[in-house]
Structures are given as C-alpha cells and as structure tokens.
Coordinates of C-alpha atoms in Angstrom, one line a residue:
M1 CA 123.0 130.1 110.8
Q2 CA 120.4 131.5 108.3
H3 CA 120.8 132.1 104.6
Q4 CA 119.8 135.5 103.3
I5 CA 117.7 135.3 100.2
N6 CA 118.8 137.4 97.2
S7 CA 116.5 139.7 95.4
H8 CA 114.5 138.2 92.6
P9 CA 112.0 139.5 90.1
T10 CA 109.4 137.2 91.6
P11 CA 110.1 137.1 95.3
P12 CA 111.3 133.6 96.3
P13 CA 109.8 131.8 99.3
G14 CA 110.9 133.4 102.6
C15 CA 111.3 136.9 103.7
P16 CA 114.8 138.5 103.2
A17 CA 114.5 140.1 106.7
H18 CA 113.9 136.7 108.2
G19 CA 115.9 134.3 106.1
N20 CA 114.1 131.0 106.6
T21 CA 111.6 129.6 104.2
Q22 CA 108.2 128.9 105.8
L23 CA 106.8 125.5 105.2
F24 CA 103.3 126.3 106.2
G25 CA 100.4 128.5 105.3
P26 CA 98.6 129.2 102.0
E27 CA 101.6 130.4 100.1
F28 CA 103.5 127.1 100.7
G29 CA 100.3 125.0 100.2
S30 CA 99.6 126.6 96.8
D31 CA 103.0 125.9 95.3
P32 CA 105.3 123.7 97.4
E33 CA 107.5 122.9 94.4
R34 CA 108.6 126.5 94.1
H35 CA 109.7 126.4 97.7
Y36 CA 111.6 123.2 97.2
D37 CA 113.3 124.6 94.1
H38 CA 114.5 127.6 96.1
L39 CA 115.7 125.4 99.0
R40 CA 117.7 123.2 96.6
S41 CA 119.6 126.3 95.4
L42 CA 121.0 126.5 99.0
G43 CA 122.4 123.0 99.0
P44 CA 121.3 119.5 100.0
S45 CA 119.7 120.9 103.1
A46 CA 118.7 124.3 104.4
P47 CA 117.0 125.8 107.5
V48 CA 113.3 126.2 107.3
D49 CA 110.5 127.1 109.7
I50 CA 108.3 124.0 109.9
A51 CA 105.8 125.9 112.1
P52 CA 105.9 129.4 113.7
D53 CA 109.1 129.8 115.8
V54 CA 110.2 126.2 115.0
E55 CA 113.3 125.9 112.9
V56 CA 114.5 122.6 111.5
E57 CA 117.0 121.6 108.9
L58 CA 115.2 120.3 105.8
V59 CA 116.9 117.8 103.5
T60 CA 115.8 118.2 99.9
S61 CA 118.5 116.1 98.2
Y62 CA 117.6 112.4 97.3
D63 CA 121.1 111.3 98.0
A64 CA 121.4 113.2 101.3
A65 CA 118.0 111.9 102.4
L66 CA 119.0 108.3 101.7
Y67 CA 122.3 108.8 103.5
I68 CA 120.5 110.0 106.7
L69 CA 117.8 107.4 106.6
Q70 CA 120.3 104.6 106.2
N71 CA 122.8 105.9 108.8
P72 CA 121.2 105.2 112.3
A73 CA 124.6 105.4 114.0
S74 CA 124.9 109.2 113.3
F75 CA 121.2 110.1 113.0
V76 CA 118.6 108.9 115.6
R77 CA 114.9 109.4 116.0
D78 CA 114.5 110.0 119.8
S79 CA 113.1 113.5 119.9
R80 CA 113.9 113.8 123.6
R81 CA 117.3 115.0 122.4
W82 CA 115.8 118.1 120.7
N83 CA 117.9 121.1 121.8
A84 CA 115.3 123.8 121.3
L85 CA 112.5 121.8 123.1
N86 CA 114.7 121.1 126.0
E87 CA 115.8 124.7 126.3
G88 CA 112.1 125.9 126.3
R89 CA 112.3 127.6 122.9
I90 CA 109.4 125.7 121.3
P91 CA 105.9 127.1 122.0
E92 CA 103.8 124.8 124.1
D93 CA 100.9 125.0 121.7
S94 CA 103.1 124.5 118.6
P95 CA 101.5 122.4 115.9
A96 CA 105.0 120.8 115.4
L97 CA 104.8 119.1 118.8
P98 CA 102.1 116.5 118.0
M99 CA 104.1 115.5 115.0
M100 CA 107.7 115.7 116.4
G101 CA 107.2 115.2 120.2
Y102 CA 108.4 111.9 121.7
R103 CA 106.1 108.9 122.0
P104 CA 107.0 105.4 123.2
N105 CA 106.6 103.7 119.8
A106 CA 108.8 102.3 117.1
L107 CA 108.9 105.6 115.2
F108 CA 110.7 107.4 118.0
S109 CA 112.9 104.6 119.2
D110 CA 116.4 103.5 118.3
G111 CA 118.6 100.5 118.7
A112 CA 117.4 97.5 120.6
A113 CA 114.2 99.2 121.7
H114 CA 113.3 100.0 118.2
A115 CA 114.1 96.5 116.9
R116 CA 111.9 95.0 119.5
L117 CA 108.8 97.2 118.8
R118 CA 109.3 97.1 115.1
Q119 CA 109.6 93.3 114.9
A120 CA 106.3 93.0 116.8
V121 CA 104.6 95.4 114.3
T122 CA 106.1 93.8 111.1
D123 CA 105.3 90.3 112.2
S124 CA 101.7 91.2 113.1
L125 CA 101.3 92.9 109.7
A126 CA 103.0 90.1 107.8
S127 CA 100.3 87.7 108.8
I128 CA 97.6 89.8 107.0
D129 CA 96.1 87.7 104.2
E130 CA 96.4 89.6 100.9
L131 CA 93.2 88.3 99.4
Q132 CA 91.3 89.0 102.6
L133 CA 92.8 92.6 102.6
V134 CA 91.6 93.1 99.0
R135 CA 88.2 91.8 99.9
Q136 CA 88.0 94.1 102.9
T137 CA 89.0 97.1 100.8
Q138 CA 86.5 96.2 98.1
Q139 CA 83.7 95.8 100.6
S140 CA 84.5 99.1 102.3
A141 CA 84.7 100.8 98.9
D142 CA 81.4 99.3 97.8
Y143 CA 79.6 100.5 100.9
L144 CA 80.9 104.0 100.6
I145 CA 80.1 104.2 96.9
S146 CA 76.6 102.9 97.7
Q147 CA 76.1 105.9 100.0
F148 CA 76.9 108.7 97.6
S149 CA 76.2 107.1 94.2
S150 CA 72.5 107.6 94.3
D151 CA 72.8 111.4 94.6
V152 CA 70.4 112.7 92.1
R153 CA 72.9 115.4 91.0
G154 CA 75.4 112.7 90.2
Q155 CA 78.0 114.6 92.3
A156 CA 80.2 113.9 95.3
D157 CA 83.5 114.8 96.9
L158 CA 85.9 112.0 96.4
M159 CA 88.0 113.0 99.5
S160 CA 85.3 113.3 102.2
D161 CA 82.9 110.8 100.8
Y162 CA 85.4 108.1 99.8
A163 CA 89.2 108.5 100.2
Q164 CA 89.1 109.7 103.9
P165 CA 86.7 107.2 105.4
L166 CA 87.8 104.1 103.4
P167 CA 91.1 103.5 105.3
L168 CA 89.3 104.0 108.6
L169 CA 86.9 101.2 107.8
V170 CA 89.6 98.8 106.6
F171 CA 91.8 99.5 109.7
S172 CA 88.9 99.0 112.1
D173 CA 88.3 95.7 110.5
L174 CA 92.0 94.7 110.6
F175 CA 92.3 95.7 114.3
G176 CA 89.3 93.4 115.1
C177 CA 87.1 96.2 116.4
P178 CA 83.5 95.3 117.4
P179 CA 80.9 97.9 116.1
E180 CA 80.7 100.2 119.1
I181 CA 84.5 100.4 119.6
G182 CA 85.1 100.7 115.9
D183 CA 82.7 103.7 115.9
R184 CA 84.7 105.4 118.6
V185 CA 88.1 104.6 117.0
I186 CA 86.9 106.3 113.8
A187 CA 85.3 109.2 115.7
G188 CA 88.6 109.7 117.6
I189 CA 91.0 109.5 114.7
S190 CA 88.7 111.7 112.5
G191 CA 88.4 114.2 115.4
I192 CA 92.1 114.4 115.8
F193 CA 92.5 115.3 112.1
E194 CA 89.7 117.8 112.5
G195 CA 91.1 119.3 115.8
T196 CA 88.0 118.3 117.8
P197 CA 88.5 118.8 121.6
G198 CA 88.7 115.5 123.4
A199 CA 89.3 113.4 120.3
D200 CA 92.6 112.1 121.6
Q201 CA 90.8 110.8 124.8
V202 CA 88.2 109.2 122.6
L203 CA 90.7 107.3 120.6
G204 CA 92.8 106.3 123.7
G205 CA 89.8 105.1 125.6
A206 CA 88.4 103.1 122.7
L207 CA 91.8 101.4 122.0
G208 CA 92.2 100.7 125.7
E209 CA 88.8 98.9 125.7
L210 CA 89.8 97.0 122.6
I211 CA 92.9 95.7 124.2
A212 CA 90.9 94.7 127.3
L213 CA 88.4 92.9 125.1
K214 CA 91.2 91.0 123.2
H215 CA 92.6 89.8 126.6
R216 CA 89.2 88.2 127.2
R217 CA 88.4 87.1 123.6
P218 CA 91.5 86.9 121.3
G219 CA 90.8 87.1 117.6
N220 CA 92.5 86.7 114.2
D221 CA 93.4 90.4 114.0
V222 CA 96.4 92.7 114.3
T223 CA 95.6 93.8 117.8
T224 CA 95.6 90.2 119.1
R225 CA 98.8 89.4 117.2
L226 CA 100.6 92.4 118.7
M227 CA 99.5 91.4 122.2
Q228 CA 100.6 87.8 121.8
H229 CA 103.9 88.5 120.1
T230 CA 107.0 87.0 121.7
A231 CA 108.4 90.5 122.2
G232 CA 106.1 90.7 125.2
L233 CA 104.6 94.2 124.7
T234 CA 102.8 95.8 127.6
D235 CA 99.2 97.0 127.0
E236 CA 100.5 100.5 126.9
E237 CA 103.0 99.6 124.2
V238 CA 100.4 97.8 122.2
L239 CA 98.2 100.9 122.4
H240 CA 101.0 103.2 121.2
Q241 CA 101.7 100.9 118.2
L242 CA 98.0 100.9 117.3
V243 CA 97.9 104.7 117.5
T244 CA 101.0 104.9 115.3
L245 CA 99.4 102.5 112.7
L246 CA 96.2 104.5 112.7
S247 CA 97.6 108.0 112.6
G248 CA 100.5 107.1 110.4
G249 CA 98.5 104.9 108.1
T250 CA 95.0 106.3 107.5
A251 CA 95.9 109.9 106.5
P252 CA 98.7 109.1 104.0
L253 CA 96.4 106.4 102.5
S254 CA 93.6 108.8 102.1
A255 CA 95.9 111.2 100.4
A256 CA 97.3 108.5 98.1
I257 CA 93.8 107.3 97.1
G258 CA 92.5 110.8 96.5
T259 CA 95.5 111.9 94.4
S260 CA 95.8 108.7 92.5
S261 CA 92.1 108.8 91.6
A262 CA 92.3 112.4 90.5
L263 CA 95.4 111.8 88.5
Y264 CA 93.9 108.7 86.7
L265 CA 90.8 110.6 85.9
S266 CA 92.6 113.7 84.6
E267 CA 92.5 114.6 80.9
D268 CA 96.3 114.3 80.8
W269 CA 96.4 110.7 81.9
P270 CA 97.5 108.4 79.0
A271 CA 94.8 106.0 78.1
G272 CA 95.6 102.3 78.7
L273 CA 98.0 102.8 81.7
P274 CA 97.0 100.7 84.7
V275 CA 95.9 102.1 88.0
E276 CA 99.2 100.9 89.6
D277 CA 101.0 103.5 87.5
A278 CA 98.8 106.3 88.9
V279 CA 99.6 105.2 92.4
V280 CA 103.3 104.9 91.7
Q281 CA 103.3 108.3 90.1
T282 CA 101.5 109.7 93.1
L283 CA 104.2 108.2 95.4
W284 CA 106.9 109.8 93.3
N285 CA 105.5 113.2 92.6
Y286 CA 103.0 113.8 95.4
A287 CA 104.4 112.0 98.3
P288 CA 101.5 111.7 100.8
I289 CA 104.0 112.2 103.7
A290 CA 105.7 115.3 102.4
N291 CA 108.1 116.4 105.2
Y292 CA 108.6 114.3 108.3
A293 CA 110.9 111.8 109.9
A294 CA 112.9 114.1 112.2
H295 CA 116.4 112.8 112.9
Y296 CA 118.8 114.1 115.5
P297 CA 122.5 113.9 114.8
T298 CA 124.5 112.2 117.6
H299 CA 127.4 114.5 116.7
D300 CA 128.0 117.5 114.5
V301 CA 127.8 116.4 110.8
D302 CA 129.1 118.2 107.7
L303 CA 126.4 117.8 105.0
G304 CA 127.4 119.4 101.7
G305 CA 129.2 122.2 103.5
R306 CA 126.5 122.9 106.2
I307 CA 127.1 121.8 109.7
L308 CA 124.2 119.9 111.2
R309 CA 124.5 120.4 115.0
A310 CA 124.1 117.5 117.3
N311 CA 120.6 117.2 118.6
D312 CA 119.1 119.8 116.3
P313 CA 116.2 118.3 114.2
V314 CA 116.9 117.3 110.6
V315 CA 113.7 116.7 108.8
I316 CA 113.5 114.7 105.6
S317 CA 111.5 116.2 102.7
F318 CA 110.3 113.0 101.0
A319 CA 108.4 115.3 98.5
A320 CA 111.5 117.3 97.5
A321 CA 113.9 114.2 97.5
N322 CA 111.5 112.3 95.2
T323 CA 111.4 115.2 92.7
D324 CA 115.1 116.0 92.9
P325 CA 116.2 117.2 89.4
K326 CA 119.3 115.1 89.7
L327 CA 117.1 112.0 89.5
T328 CA 115.3 113.1 86.3
E329 CA 117.7 111.4 83.9
H330 CA 117.8 108.2 85.9
R331 CA 114.0 107.9 86.7
E332 CA 113.4 105.6 83.8
Q333 CA 116.2 103.3 85.0
L334 CA 115.2 103.4 88.6
S335 CA 112.9 100.8 90.1
G336 CA 109.3 102.0 90.5
K337 CA 109.9 101.4 94.2
A338 CA 113.0 103.6 94.5
H339 CA 110.9 106.5 95.7
L340 CA 111.2 107.5 99.3
A341 CA 107.4 107.9 99.9
F342 CA 107.6 105.0 102.4
G343 CA 111.0 106.1 103.8
A344 CA 114.1 103.9 103.8
G345 CA 116.5 102.3 106.2
P346 CA 115.5 100.8 109.6
H347 CA 112.5 103.1 110.0
A348 CA 111.0 102.4 106.5
C349 CA 107.2 102.0 106.6
P350 CA 106.5 98.4 107.7
A351 CA 103.2 98.4 105.9
K352 CA 104.2 99.6 102.4
D353 CA 103.0 96.5 100.5
P354 CA 99.5 96.5 102.2
A355 CA 99.2 100.2 101.8
F356 CA 100.0 100.0 98.1
M357 CA 97.5 97.2 97.7
I358 CA 94.7 99.2 99.5
A359 CA 95.3 102.3 97.4
V360 CA 95.2 100.4 94.1
T361 CA 92.1 98.4 95.1
A362 CA 90.4 101.6 96.2
V363 CA 90.9 103.3 92.9
E364 CA 90.0 100.2 90.9
S365 CA 86.8 99.8 92.9
L366 CA 85.8 103.3 92.2
L367 CA 86.3 102.9 88.4
N368 CA 84.5 99.5 88.4
Q369 CA 81.5 100.7 90.3
L370 CA 81.2 104.1 88.5
P371 CA 82.5 103.5 85.0
D372 CA 81.7 107.0 83.8
V373 CA 83.1 108.8 86.8
G374 CA 85.0 112.0 86.1
T375 CA 86.4 115.0 87.9
R376 CA 84.6 118.4 87.8
V377 CA 87.8 120.3 88.3
R378 CA 91.0 120.0 86.3
F379 CA 93.8 118.2 88.3
Q380 CA 96.0 121.4 87.9
D381 CA 93.3 123.5 89.6
L382 CA 92.7 121.3 92.7
S383 CA 93.8 122.7 96.0
W384 CA 96.2 121.1 98.4
V385 CA 96.1 121.1 102.2
P386 CA 98.5 124.0 103.3
A387 CA 100.5 121.9 105.8
P388 CA 104.2 120.9 105.8
W389 CA 103.6 117.3 106.8
S390 CA 101.3 115.9 104.2
R391 CA 100.6 116.3 100.5
S392 CA 96.8 115.8 100.3
L393 CA 94.1 117.3 98.2
V394 CA 91.5 119.4 100.0
S395 CA 88.7 118.0 97.9
V396 CA 88.1 116.3 94.5
P397 CA 84.7 117.1 93.1
I398 CA 83.5 114.2 90.9
R399 CA 80.5 113.6 88.6
F400 CA 78.9 110.3 87.6
T401 CA 75.6 108.8 86.5
P402 CA 73.4 108.4 89.6
R403 CA 72.7 104.8 90.5
S404 CA 69.4 103.4 91.8
V405 CA 70.1 102.1 95.3
T406 CA 67.6 100.3 97.5
H407 CA 68.1 101.9 100.9
T408 CA 67.8 100.0 104.1
A409 CA 67.1 101.2 107.6
A410 CA 70.8 100.9 108.4
E411 CA 71.8 103.5 105.8
P412 CA 72.5 107.0 106.9
T413 CA 72.4 110.3 105.0
R414 CA 75.6 111.2 103.2
S415 CA 76.4 114.1 105.6
Q416 CA 76.3 111.7 108.5
D417 CA 78.3 109.0 106.8
A418 CA 81.3 111.0 105.5
S419 CA 84.3 111.3 107.8
P420 CA 85.3 114.9 108.6
T421 CA 87.7 116.5 106.3
P422 CA 91.2 116.8 108.0
A423 CA 92.0 120.4 108.3
T424 CA 95.8 119.7 108.3
A425 CA 98.0 116.8 109.1
A426 CA 99.7 119.1 111.6
Q427 CA 96.6 118.8 113.8
H428 CA 97.6 115.3 114.8
S429 CA 97.3 115.3 118.6
V430 CA 99.4 113.4 121.1
V431 CA 97.0 110.7 122.3
S432 CA 96.1 110.7 126.0
Y433 CA 96.1 107.1 126.9
Q434 CA 93.9 107.5 130.0
Q435 CA 90.4 106.2 129.7
S436 CA 88.2 109.3 129.8
A437 CA 84.6 110.2 130.2
T438 CA 85.2 112.6 127.4
H439 CA 84.5 109.9 124.8
S440 CA 80.8 110.0 125.7
A441 CA 80.5 113.5 124.2
L442 CA 81.8 112.3 120.9
K443 CA 80.4 108.8 120.9
P444 CA 78.1 108.5 117.9
K445 CA 74.7 106.9 118.3
S446 CA 75.2 104.9 115.2
G447 CA 78.7 105.4 113.9
L448 CA 80.3 104.7 110.5
F449 CA 81.7 101.3 111.4
S450 CA 78.4 100.1 112.9
R451 CA 76.5 101.2 109.8
F452 CA 79.1 99.5 107.5
L453 CA 78.8 96.2 109.4
A454 CA 75.0 96.4 109.3
W455 CA 75.2 97.0 105.6
T456 CA 77.5 93.9 105.1
R457 CA 74.8 91.9 106.9
G458 CA 72.1 93.2 104.7
E459 CA 70.3 95.0 107.5

C-alpha cells in the first residue's frame, strides 16, 4: 500500500505519480529533515524507497522505534526472511543488499544464536582498558595532526585528514594487528567505503591472516579474546564479528568525530560547554547511523493503523526518531543517553561507551593540539553524504596556525596518508572471506598503520 502525496506549494519529498519518498540521492542528502517531517505526517511509519526498486517501511516515531527495538518476539533481524528478496524482486546489484543482506554475525542473528555471538563480542570489548583506549586515541590523533598541521597554508580537511583515518588506527591497534596486516585491514575497509574493486577480498584475507597469527601467538587484544571466548566461536565466526566491528564501528565514529568537531567549532556553539555536550548533541540531532536496523515482523502487526506485513523489512530511522517533535518538550528531562543513536534492546550497540570515549577524546585532542583551529565554512553550509544509511559530512575545511614539525623518514605526504573519503555508507560490500590474491593489488608498500607505528617508535 502506498500513500499518495497531496499537492503542496513547495513539492514535498516523493513524486505524486510514484508515492514513496526516496531516501537517497542529492535531494534527500541536502535536506533529510524535510523528508522526515513529511513522513511523520503519514503516521509513525510509512513506505519509502531506501534504494532504487527497494521498498521498506520506515519508522520515524521515537515511541514506535523503541517498541520495535525492544520487542524481539515480534520483530527479528534475520534478513533471510525478506519477502521481496526471496521472490527475486530486489536488483542483484542493489546498494541495499550490502547493508541489509544476511551475514552470520550478531547483527543478523536472533534468539540463542544471537545471545551466543553477542556475549562473545560484549565480553571481549568489556576487557578494553579505558585509560589505554584514551591513550591509543590520543596517540593516533597526535600522529594524524602531525601530518597535516605543518601545511604552510594552515588548511586541511577534517574528514579525510583526521576523522576518517583515526578510528581505523585505533581499531587496528585494538585488534592486535602487526604493521603489514594492519595496513591491509585499513586498505580493505577504506576501499569498501570508496567502492574499490577487490577491497572486500583484501579485508577478508587480512583478517584471515590475523586470526591464523593469533592462533600461533595470542595477544592482549580483541581478536585473541574473541577466539578464546567460552562461546567457542569458529574462525569464520570470529572473522565475521571482526568485520562487523570494523564496518559498523569505524564509519559511524568518523561521522561522530567530524560532526561533533564542526559543531563545537561553529560560531553558534555556546562558549564554555564541554566537548561531551557536542558529542551528545551530535548523537541526538545528527545520528551517525541514520536509517538502519531492518527488522522482519514474525506476523502481521498493526502499527498506528498501518499493517506491517510479516517478513517485509521495517527499517528504523534513528535520525527521525531522535528528532521526533513529540520529544521536544521532554528533551530537557530525558537522560542524555536516551537517544537511539546506539540503538536499543537486545541489538543495542555493544561498544557505545568506548565509541563515546573515542569521539570525545578525538575532538579534545584536536582542540588541544591546534588551539586556534576553526572551520572555513559555516556549519549550516556544510554538505552531507547523500545516503540513507549514514549522516556524515562530506568534508569539513579547517584553518589553523601551521606548526613547525620535524619530519622523519617514516613520514609520508598528506595525500598518501589520508584515508579515502567514503563515497556513501551504502557502498559497504559483503566481505568475501576467501583468502584472495586480489589483496596484492591493493597492498600498500608502506601503509597508514605501518607509518603510524614507525612514528610512535620515533623512526
């Protein structure tokens, strides 16, 4: 069933001849809030096209989103139930498939299978030392800032030079990657975001080698803890969980760091408020994971007068739910953590506390290292990635007083050092877990992680 859109002096999102609002493309990317406002007028949920020829039910109401996220008996995550996919109605090359297609990880599992995988992940993350994580983040931040801060123009792009590569350095460290494998992990995940052919094989091959290495030489790292967990994960299961942590962790963190920094540096930001407030406001108003978490009703469900058919995908709009006007009068009374940026219920992000800590530390490190840093474009004029899945700034041009830096032989040029800018979060690729010779084509001679580790050793 599709709603027809009434005429309006300014045409609302969606074409009257088609009916569904499109959650992709430049029009959506330039003003997603207008699209969410229109969808709210249709009820707590409405049909949208999340990609060409891919219809889903999008939940824009905070209360309805919370109800679905906390009701695993009626709404499950296993996308092998997806009616349209099983009936051959989803294009094989659809950008929705990498984001919604089934993978054997905790995100797409339910019941006992989900509990087993999630426990292994949460236990492995819980043993991360907070002080060590802050130090790792600060060290990664210091390295990246050292690479661009000597620019004689005193200019850089906060996204490509800082926000995007920083989580990749931190995660490579947390996973216990040696330099060469860390380089390929970063090249693989960056290539997936950029849409580079063969990037999925690079990542799969590198993580496969990492797991084999940890069998021989266990370490004090997340990879080893996953492998040694009492849940008894197979190597393939460990690899899938690592991929989930990488793809589900690095891109949202990059978005949060970039948006929080731009927000804090904007002329409208009240003086004296701490960095934590900027990160919290980002999570409320610019949820890094904007529309995701497809659920499949186990039976037909009446949601505010609309029937959600069994096994048709119901996608949660974390962005719209967080900015639901019905919350406005209660936002001051709500806990700062009441936002849905990290999800809720059994599938809530297991790494929300470390993620928040990394984001805050990253912004603080930037401000401490470059005390006169400022943006060259007003926050309101910055461009957002035109994708349904993420809320990420395309670029954040910054200015600062150039610093004198003593370069070492290990230091690269900025263009070599910066991670590629993700084109869209929709370009996530399903990782092929077969070791492949393809990785040699993308294998950097001296990658970002190798250069970072050399820098930490003073080489």
